[in-house]
Short mmCIF file of C-alpha atoms and ligand atoms in Angstrom, two decimals:
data_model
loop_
_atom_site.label_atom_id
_atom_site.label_comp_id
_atom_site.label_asym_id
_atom_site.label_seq_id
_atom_site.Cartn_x
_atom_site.Cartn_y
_atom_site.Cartn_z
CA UNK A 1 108.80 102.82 154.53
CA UNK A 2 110.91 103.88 157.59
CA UNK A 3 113.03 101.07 156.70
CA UNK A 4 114.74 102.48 153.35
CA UNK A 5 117.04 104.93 153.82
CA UNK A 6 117.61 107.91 151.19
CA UNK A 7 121.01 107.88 149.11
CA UNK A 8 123.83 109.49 150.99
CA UNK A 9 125.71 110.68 147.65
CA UNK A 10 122.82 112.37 144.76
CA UNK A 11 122.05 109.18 142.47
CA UNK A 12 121.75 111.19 138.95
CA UNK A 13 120.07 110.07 136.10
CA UNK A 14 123.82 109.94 133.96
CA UNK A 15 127.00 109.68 134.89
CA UNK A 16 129.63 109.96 131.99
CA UNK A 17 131.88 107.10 131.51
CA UNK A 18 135.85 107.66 131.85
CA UNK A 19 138.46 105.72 130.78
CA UNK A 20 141.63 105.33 132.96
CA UNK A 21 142.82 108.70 133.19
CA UNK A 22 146.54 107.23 132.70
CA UNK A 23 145.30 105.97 129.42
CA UNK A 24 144.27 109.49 128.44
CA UNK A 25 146.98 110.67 129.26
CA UNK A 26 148.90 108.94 127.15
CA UNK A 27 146.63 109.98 124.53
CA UNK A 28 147.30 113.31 125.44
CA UNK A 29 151.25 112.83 124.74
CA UNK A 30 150.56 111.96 121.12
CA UNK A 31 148.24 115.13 120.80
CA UNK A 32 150.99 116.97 122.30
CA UNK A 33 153.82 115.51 120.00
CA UNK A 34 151.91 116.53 116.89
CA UNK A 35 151.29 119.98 118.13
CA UNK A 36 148.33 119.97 115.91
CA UNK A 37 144.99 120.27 117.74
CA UNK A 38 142.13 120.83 115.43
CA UNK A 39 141.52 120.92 111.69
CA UNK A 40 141.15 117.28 110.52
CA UNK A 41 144.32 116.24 113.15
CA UNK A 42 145.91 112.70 112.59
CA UNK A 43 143.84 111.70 115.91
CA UNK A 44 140.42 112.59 114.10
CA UNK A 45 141.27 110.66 110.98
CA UNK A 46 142.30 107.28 112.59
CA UNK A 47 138.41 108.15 114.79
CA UNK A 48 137.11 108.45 111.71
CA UNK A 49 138.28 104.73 110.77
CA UNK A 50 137.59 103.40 114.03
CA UNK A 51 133.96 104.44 113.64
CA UNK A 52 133.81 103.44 109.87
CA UNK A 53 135.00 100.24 111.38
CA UNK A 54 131.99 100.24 113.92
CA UNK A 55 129.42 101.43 111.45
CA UNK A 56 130.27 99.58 108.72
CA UNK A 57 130.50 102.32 106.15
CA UNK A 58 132.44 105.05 105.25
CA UNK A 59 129.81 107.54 104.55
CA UNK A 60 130.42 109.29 107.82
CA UNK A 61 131.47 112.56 109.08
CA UNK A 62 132.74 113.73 112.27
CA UNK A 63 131.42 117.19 113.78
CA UNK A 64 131.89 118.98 117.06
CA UNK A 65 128.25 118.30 118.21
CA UNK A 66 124.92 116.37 117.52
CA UNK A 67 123.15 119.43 116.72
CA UNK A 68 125.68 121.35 114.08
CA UNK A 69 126.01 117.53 112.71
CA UNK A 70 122.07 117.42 112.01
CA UNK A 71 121.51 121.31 111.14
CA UNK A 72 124.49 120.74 108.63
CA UNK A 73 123.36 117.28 107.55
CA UNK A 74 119.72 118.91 106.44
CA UNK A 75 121.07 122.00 104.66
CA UNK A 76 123.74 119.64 102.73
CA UNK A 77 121.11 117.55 101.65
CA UNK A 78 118.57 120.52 100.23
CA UNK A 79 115.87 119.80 102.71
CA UNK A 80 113.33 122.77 102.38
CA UNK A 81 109.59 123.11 102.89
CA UNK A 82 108.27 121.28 105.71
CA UNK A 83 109.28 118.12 107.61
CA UNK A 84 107.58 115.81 109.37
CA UNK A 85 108.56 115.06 112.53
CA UNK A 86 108.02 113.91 116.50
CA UNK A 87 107.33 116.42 119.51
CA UNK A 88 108.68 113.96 121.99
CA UNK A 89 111.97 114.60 121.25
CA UNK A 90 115.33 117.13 122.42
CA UNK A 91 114.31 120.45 121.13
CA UNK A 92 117.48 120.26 119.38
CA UNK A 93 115.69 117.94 116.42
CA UNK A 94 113.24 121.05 115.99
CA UNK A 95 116.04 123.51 116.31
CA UNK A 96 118.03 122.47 113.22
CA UNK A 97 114.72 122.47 111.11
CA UNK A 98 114.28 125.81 111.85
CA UNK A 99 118.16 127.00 111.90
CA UNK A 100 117.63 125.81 108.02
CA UNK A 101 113.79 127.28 107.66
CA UNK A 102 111.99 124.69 107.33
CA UNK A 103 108.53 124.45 108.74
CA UNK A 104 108.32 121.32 111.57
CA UNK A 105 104.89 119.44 111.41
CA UNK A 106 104.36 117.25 114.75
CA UNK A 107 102.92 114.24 114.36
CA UNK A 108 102.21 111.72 116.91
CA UNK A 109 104.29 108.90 118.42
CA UNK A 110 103.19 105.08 118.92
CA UNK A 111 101.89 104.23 122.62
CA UNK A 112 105.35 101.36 123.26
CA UNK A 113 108.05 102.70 122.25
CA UNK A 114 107.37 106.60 121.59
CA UNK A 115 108.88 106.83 118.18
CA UNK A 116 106.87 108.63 115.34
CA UNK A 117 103.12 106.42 114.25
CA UNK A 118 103.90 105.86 110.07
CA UNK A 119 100.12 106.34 110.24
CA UNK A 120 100.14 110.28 111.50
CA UNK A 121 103.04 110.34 109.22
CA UNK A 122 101.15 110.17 105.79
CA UNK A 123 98.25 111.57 106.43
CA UNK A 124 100.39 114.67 107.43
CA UNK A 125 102.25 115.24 103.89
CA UNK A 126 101.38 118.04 101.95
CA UNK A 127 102.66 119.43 98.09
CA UNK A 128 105.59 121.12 100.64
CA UNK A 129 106.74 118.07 102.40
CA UNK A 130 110.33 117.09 101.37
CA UNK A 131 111.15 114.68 104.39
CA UNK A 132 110.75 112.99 106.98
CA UNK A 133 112.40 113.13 111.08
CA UNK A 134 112.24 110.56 112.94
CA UNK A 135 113.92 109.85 116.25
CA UNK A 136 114.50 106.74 117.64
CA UNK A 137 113.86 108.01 120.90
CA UNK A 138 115.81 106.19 123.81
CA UNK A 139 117.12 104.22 121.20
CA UNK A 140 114.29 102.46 120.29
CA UNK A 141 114.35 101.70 117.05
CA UNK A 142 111.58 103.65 114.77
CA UNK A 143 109.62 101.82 112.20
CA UNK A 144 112.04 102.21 110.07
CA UNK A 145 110.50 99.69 107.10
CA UNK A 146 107.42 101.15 107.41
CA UNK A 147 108.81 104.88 107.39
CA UNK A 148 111.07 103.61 104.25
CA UNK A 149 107.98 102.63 102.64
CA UNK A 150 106.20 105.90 103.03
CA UNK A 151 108.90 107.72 101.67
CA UNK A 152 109.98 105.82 98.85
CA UNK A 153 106.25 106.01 98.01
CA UNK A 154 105.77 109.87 98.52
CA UNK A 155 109.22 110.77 97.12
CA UNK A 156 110.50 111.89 100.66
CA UNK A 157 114.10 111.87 102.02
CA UNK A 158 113.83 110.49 105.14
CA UNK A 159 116.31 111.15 108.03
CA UNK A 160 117.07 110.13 111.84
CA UNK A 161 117.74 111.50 114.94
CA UNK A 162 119.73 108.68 116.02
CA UNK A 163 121.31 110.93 118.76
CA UNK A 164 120.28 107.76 121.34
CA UNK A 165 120.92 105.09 119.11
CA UNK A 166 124.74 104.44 119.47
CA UNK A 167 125.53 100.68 119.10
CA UNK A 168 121.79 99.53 118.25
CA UNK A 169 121.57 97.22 115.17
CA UNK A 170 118.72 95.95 113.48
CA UNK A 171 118.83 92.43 112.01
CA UNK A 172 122.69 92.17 111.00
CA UNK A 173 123.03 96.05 110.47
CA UNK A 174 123.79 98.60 112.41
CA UNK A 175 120.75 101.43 112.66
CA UNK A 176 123.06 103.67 110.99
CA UNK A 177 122.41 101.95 107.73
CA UNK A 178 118.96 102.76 107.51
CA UNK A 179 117.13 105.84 105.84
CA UNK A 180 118.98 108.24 103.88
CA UNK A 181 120.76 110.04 106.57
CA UNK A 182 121.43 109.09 110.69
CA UNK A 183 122.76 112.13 113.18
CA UNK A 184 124.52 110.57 115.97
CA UNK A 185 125.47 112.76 119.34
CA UNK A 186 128.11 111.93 121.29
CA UNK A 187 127.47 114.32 124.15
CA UNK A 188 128.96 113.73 127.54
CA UNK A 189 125.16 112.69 128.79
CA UNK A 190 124.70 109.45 126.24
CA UNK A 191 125.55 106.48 126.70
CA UNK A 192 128.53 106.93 123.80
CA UNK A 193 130.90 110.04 124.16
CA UNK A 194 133.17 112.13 122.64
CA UNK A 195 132.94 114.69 125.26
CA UNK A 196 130.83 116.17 122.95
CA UNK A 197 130.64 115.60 119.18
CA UNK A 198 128.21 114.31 116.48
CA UNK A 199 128.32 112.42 113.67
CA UNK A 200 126.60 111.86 110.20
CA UNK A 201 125.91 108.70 108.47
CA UNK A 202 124.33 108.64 104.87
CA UNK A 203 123.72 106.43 102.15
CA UNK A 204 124.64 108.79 99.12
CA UNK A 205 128.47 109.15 99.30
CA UNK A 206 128.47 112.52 97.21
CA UNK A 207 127.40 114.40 100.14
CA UNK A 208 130.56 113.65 101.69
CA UNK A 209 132.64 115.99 100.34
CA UNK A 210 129.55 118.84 101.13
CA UNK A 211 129.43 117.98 104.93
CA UNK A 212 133.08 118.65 105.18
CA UNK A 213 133.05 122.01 103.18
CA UNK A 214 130.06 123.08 105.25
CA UNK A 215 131.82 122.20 108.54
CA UNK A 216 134.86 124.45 107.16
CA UNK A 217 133.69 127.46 106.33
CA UNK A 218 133.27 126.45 103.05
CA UNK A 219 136.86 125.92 102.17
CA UNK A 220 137.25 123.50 98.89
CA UNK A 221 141.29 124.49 99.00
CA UNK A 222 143.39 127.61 100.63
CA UNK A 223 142.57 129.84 97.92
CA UNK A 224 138.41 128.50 97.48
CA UNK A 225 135.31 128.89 99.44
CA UNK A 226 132.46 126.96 97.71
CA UNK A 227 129.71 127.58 99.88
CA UNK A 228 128.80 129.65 102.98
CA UNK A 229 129.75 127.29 105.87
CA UNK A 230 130.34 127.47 109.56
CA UNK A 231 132.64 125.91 112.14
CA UNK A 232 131.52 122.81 113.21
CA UNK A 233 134.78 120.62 113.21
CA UNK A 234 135.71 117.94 115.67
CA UNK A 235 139.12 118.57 117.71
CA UNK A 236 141.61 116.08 118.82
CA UNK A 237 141.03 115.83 122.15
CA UNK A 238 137.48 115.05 121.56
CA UNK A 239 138.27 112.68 118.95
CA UNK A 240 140.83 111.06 121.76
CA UNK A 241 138.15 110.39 124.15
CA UNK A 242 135.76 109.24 121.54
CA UNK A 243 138.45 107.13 120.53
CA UNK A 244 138.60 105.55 123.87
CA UNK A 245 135.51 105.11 125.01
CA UNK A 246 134.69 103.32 121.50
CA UNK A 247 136.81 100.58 123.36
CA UNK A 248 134.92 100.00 125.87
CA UNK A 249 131.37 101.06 124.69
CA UNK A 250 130.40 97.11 124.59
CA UNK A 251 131.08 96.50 128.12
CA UNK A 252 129.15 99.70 128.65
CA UNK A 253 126.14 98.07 126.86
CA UNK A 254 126.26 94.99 128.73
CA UNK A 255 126.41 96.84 131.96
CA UNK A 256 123.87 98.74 130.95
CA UNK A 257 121.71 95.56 130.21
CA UNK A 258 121.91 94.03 133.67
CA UNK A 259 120.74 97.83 135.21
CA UNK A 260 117.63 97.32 132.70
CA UNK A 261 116.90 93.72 133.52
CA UNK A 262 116.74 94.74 137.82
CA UNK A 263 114.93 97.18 136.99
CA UNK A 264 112.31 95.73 134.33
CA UNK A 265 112.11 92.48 136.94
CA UNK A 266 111.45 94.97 140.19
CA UNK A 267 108.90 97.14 138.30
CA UNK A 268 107.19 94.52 136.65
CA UNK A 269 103.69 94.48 137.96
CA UNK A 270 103.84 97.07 140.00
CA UNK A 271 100.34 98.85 139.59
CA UNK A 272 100.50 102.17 137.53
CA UNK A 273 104.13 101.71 136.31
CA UNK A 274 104.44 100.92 132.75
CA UNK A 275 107.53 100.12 131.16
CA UNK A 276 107.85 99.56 127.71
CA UNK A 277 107.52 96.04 126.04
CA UNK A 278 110.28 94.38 124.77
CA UNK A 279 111.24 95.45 121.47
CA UNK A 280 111.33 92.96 118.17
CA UNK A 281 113.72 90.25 118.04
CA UNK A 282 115.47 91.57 115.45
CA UNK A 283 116.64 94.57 117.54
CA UNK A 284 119.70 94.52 119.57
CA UNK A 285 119.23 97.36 122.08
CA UNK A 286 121.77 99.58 123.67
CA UNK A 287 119.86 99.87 127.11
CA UNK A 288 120.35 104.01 126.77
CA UNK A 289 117.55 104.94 128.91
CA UNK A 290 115.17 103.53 131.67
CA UNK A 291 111.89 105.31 130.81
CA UNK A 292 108.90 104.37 132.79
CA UNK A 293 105.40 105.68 132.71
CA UNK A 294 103.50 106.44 135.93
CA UNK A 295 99.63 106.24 136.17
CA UNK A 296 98.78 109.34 138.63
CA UNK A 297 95.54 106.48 139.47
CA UNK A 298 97.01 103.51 139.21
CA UNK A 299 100.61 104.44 141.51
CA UNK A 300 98.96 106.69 144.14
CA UNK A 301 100.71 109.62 142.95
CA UNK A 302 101.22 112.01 140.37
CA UNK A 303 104.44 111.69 137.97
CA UNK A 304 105.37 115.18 139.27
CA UNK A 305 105.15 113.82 142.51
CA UNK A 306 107.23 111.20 142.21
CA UNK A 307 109.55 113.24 140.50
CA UNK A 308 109.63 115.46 143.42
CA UNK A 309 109.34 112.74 146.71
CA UNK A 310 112.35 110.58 144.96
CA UNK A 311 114.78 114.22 145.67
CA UNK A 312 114.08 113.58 148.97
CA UNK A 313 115.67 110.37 148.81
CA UNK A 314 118.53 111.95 146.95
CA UNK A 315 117.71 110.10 143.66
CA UNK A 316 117.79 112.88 140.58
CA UNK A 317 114.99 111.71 137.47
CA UNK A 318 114.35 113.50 134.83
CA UNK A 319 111.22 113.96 132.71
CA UNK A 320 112.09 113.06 129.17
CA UNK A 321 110.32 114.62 127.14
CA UNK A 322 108.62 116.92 128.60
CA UNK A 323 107.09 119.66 128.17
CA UNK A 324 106.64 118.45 124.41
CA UNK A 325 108.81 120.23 121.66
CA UNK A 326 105.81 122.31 120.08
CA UNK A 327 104.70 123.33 123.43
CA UNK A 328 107.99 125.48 124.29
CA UNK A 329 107.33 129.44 124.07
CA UNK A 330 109.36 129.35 120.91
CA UNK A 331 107.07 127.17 118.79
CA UNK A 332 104.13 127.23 119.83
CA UNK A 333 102.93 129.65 117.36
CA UNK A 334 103.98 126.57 115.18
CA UNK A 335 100.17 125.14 113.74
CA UNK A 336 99.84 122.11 114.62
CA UNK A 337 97.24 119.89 113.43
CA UNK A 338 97.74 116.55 115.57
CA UNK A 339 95.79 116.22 118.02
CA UNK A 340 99.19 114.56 119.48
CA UNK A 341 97.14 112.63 121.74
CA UNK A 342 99.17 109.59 122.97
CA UNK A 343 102.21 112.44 122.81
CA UNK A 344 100.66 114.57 125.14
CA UNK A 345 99.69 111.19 127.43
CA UNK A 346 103.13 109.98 127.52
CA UNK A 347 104.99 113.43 127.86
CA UNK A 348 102.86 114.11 131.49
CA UNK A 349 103.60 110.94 132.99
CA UNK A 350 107.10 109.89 131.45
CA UNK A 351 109.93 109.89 133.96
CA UNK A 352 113.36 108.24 133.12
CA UNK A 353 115.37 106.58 135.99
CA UNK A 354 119.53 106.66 136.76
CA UNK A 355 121.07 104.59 134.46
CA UNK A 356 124.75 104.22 133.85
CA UNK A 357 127.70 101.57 133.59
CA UNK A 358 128.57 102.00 137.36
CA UNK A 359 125.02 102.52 139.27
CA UNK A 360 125.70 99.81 141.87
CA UNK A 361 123.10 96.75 141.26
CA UNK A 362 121.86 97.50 145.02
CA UNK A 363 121.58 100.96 144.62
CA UNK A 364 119.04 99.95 141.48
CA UNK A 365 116.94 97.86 143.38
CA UNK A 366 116.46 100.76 146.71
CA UNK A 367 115.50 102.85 143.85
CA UNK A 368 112.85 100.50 142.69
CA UNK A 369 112.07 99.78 146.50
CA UNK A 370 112.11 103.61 147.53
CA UNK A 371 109.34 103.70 144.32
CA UNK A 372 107.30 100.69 145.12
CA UNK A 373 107.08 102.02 148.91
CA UNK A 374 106.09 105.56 147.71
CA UNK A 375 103.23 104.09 145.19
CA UNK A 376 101.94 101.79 148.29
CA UNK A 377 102.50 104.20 151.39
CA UNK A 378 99.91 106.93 149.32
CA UNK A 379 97.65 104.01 148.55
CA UNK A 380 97.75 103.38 152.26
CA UNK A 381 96.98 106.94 153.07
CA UNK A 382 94.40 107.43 150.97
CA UNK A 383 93.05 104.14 152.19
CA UNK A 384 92.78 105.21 155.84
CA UNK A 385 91.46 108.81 154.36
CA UNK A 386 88.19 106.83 153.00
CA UNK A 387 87.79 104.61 155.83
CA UNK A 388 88.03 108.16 158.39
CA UNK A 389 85.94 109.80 155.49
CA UNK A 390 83.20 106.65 155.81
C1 LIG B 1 121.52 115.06 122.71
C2 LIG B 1 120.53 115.14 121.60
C3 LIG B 1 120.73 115.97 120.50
C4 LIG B 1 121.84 116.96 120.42
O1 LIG B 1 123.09 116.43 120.42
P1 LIG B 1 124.32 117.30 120.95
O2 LIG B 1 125.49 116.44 120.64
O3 LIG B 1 124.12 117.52 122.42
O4 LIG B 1 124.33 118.58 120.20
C5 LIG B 1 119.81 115.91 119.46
N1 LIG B 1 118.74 115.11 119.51
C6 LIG B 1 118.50 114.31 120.57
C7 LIG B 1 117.30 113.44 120.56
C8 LIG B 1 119.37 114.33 121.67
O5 LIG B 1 119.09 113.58 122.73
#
């Protein structure tokens, strides 16, 4: 144990990418030159194209964040009543429910890949359910046939919190293609960014036109307001750096792939660390997050623990997702009737390690080392504590 040293620099669980700054720069001047800086700029319009391009569709729309995108994105569409959806989530999924009033019902997630079970799904709907919220948490891709099925069956609109899915496809198609509506973040933090921004894509092109009202204020023309909206636009500058970093997000992937692949080889087998399985074939992955489960029996320690001994090697995790959404002071006077079981499993022993296109290859494997000796030096410990004991 003496042997590994701790980081001298923090090792954080996300670093944002940045392009060459001269290349912003330059970006900047055109900004500059237009001397127009927000309200549907010539910079957010070519975006726009650039991610039509990328998505393959042009039922998109652009917004300032992930969260306005998806609170916006649910009132547009009429959702009302209550909506099923996943506690192992950002509370931001739960937050635009209830910025439009609409009652959240948790349901449980699957044991592999933590996106919502199509099984808790149904038997959850009532006469009030109008949808269904899925995440495809870490960018794991939900079951998004199944969850199709289930609400083509039960006349539901079903929509995604693809907030982590950037760049995943399924079969020949991107992810964004599939359910009714996808919200996309680009938040400094994920693996694709605007700075901060958000995006909508949807499959019924009518809404199109209601999206961009309801991220105006409402304005149809300068003399009309057709609805109550808000200000949720995208600026230039953001749209600059999404703009950017769309050129390079494939590199970012692959990058992000080799990080994965040291990890998932150095973990592997180590007793009371769980990673997930390897999704479907069909699934091309972006590699957005490292999640690993820790076995408080199996590794020697507690996930808090770990959490806690790898600061003292300088090495920042974080514990996605926990506490669970529904168990925040804020909603938990929300009834829930799932007994969320493999939710509340995961949630205390998830912990998601540094990931990011320039985590130095060694630097992954010390972390995995630093972990490995941790697990085995309390085994050790508590070895020598029941042989003193006997
Ligand atoms: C980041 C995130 C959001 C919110 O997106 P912002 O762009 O930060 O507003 C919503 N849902 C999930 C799952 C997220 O991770």
């Amino acid at each position: 144990m003496s042997t590994i040293e701790r980081f001298e620099e923090p090792v954080y669980v996300i670093r944002p990418f940045l392009p060459p700054l001269e290349e912003f720069c330059e970006g900047l001047k055109e900004i500059w030159d237009n001397h127009w800086l927000t309200n549907n700029g010539p910079v957010v319009q070519r975006f726009g194209r650039e991610l039509s391009n990328y998505f393959e569709t042009d039922n998109i729309c652009l917004f300032t964040n992930g969260t306005l995108a998806l609170q916006i994105g649910l009132q547009g569409m009429g959702i009302s009543g209550e909506v099923i959806t996943t506690p192992f989530t950002f509370v931001a999924t739960t937050h635009a429910l209830f910025w439009n009033k609409i009652r959240p019902v948790f349901v449980d997630i699957e044991p592999d890949f933590y996106t919502l079970d199509p099984e808790k799904v149904e038997a959850a709907i009532t006469p009030w359910t109008t949808a269904i919220l899925a995440v495809h948490v870490f960018g794991h891709a939900c079951k998004v046939n199944i969850l199709a099925d289930i609400a083509r069956r039960h006349n539901l609109k079903l929509i995604y919190d693809a907030a982590h899915a950037f760049g995943v496809r399924i079969g020949s198609r991107s992810i964004a293609h599939f359910g009714d509506m996808s919200m996309f973040s680009f938040h400094a933090t994920k693996l694709y960014h605007s700075l901060e921004g958000g995006m909508l894509a949807f499959q019924d092109s009518g809404l199109k036109s209601v999206f961009d009202y309801l991220k105006n204020f409402g304005f149809a023309s300068e003399v009309e307001v057709v609805m109550p909206g808000t200000n949720a636009k995208m600026n230039e500058t953001q749209a600059l750096m999404g703009s950017m970093v769309l050129g390079y997000v494939d590199k970012l992937i692959e990058r992000r792939q080799r990080v994965t692949e040291i990890y998932r080889e150095r973990l592997d087998g180590v007793p009371g660390i769980k990673l997930p399985p390897a999704l479907p074939a069909e699934v091309r992955y972006n590699y957005a997050y490292m999640p690993i489960e820790v076995d408080e029996k199996q590794f020697g320690m507690s996930r808090n623990r770990l959490h806690e001994e790898l600061k003292t090697y300088n090495i920042y995790t974080r514990r996605y997702f926990y506490p669970l959404v529904c168990d925040y002071s804020c909603y938990r006077s929300v009834s829930v009737k799932d007994p969320l079981t493999v939710a509340r499993k995961v949630a205390s022993r998830i912990l998601t390690l540094p990931i990011y296109y320039d985590l130095p290859l060694d630097d992954v494997r010390r972390i995995c080392d630093i972990i490995i000796a941790l697990g085995s030096k309390e085994h050790d410990r508590q070895g020598s504590k029941l042989v003193a004991e006997a």
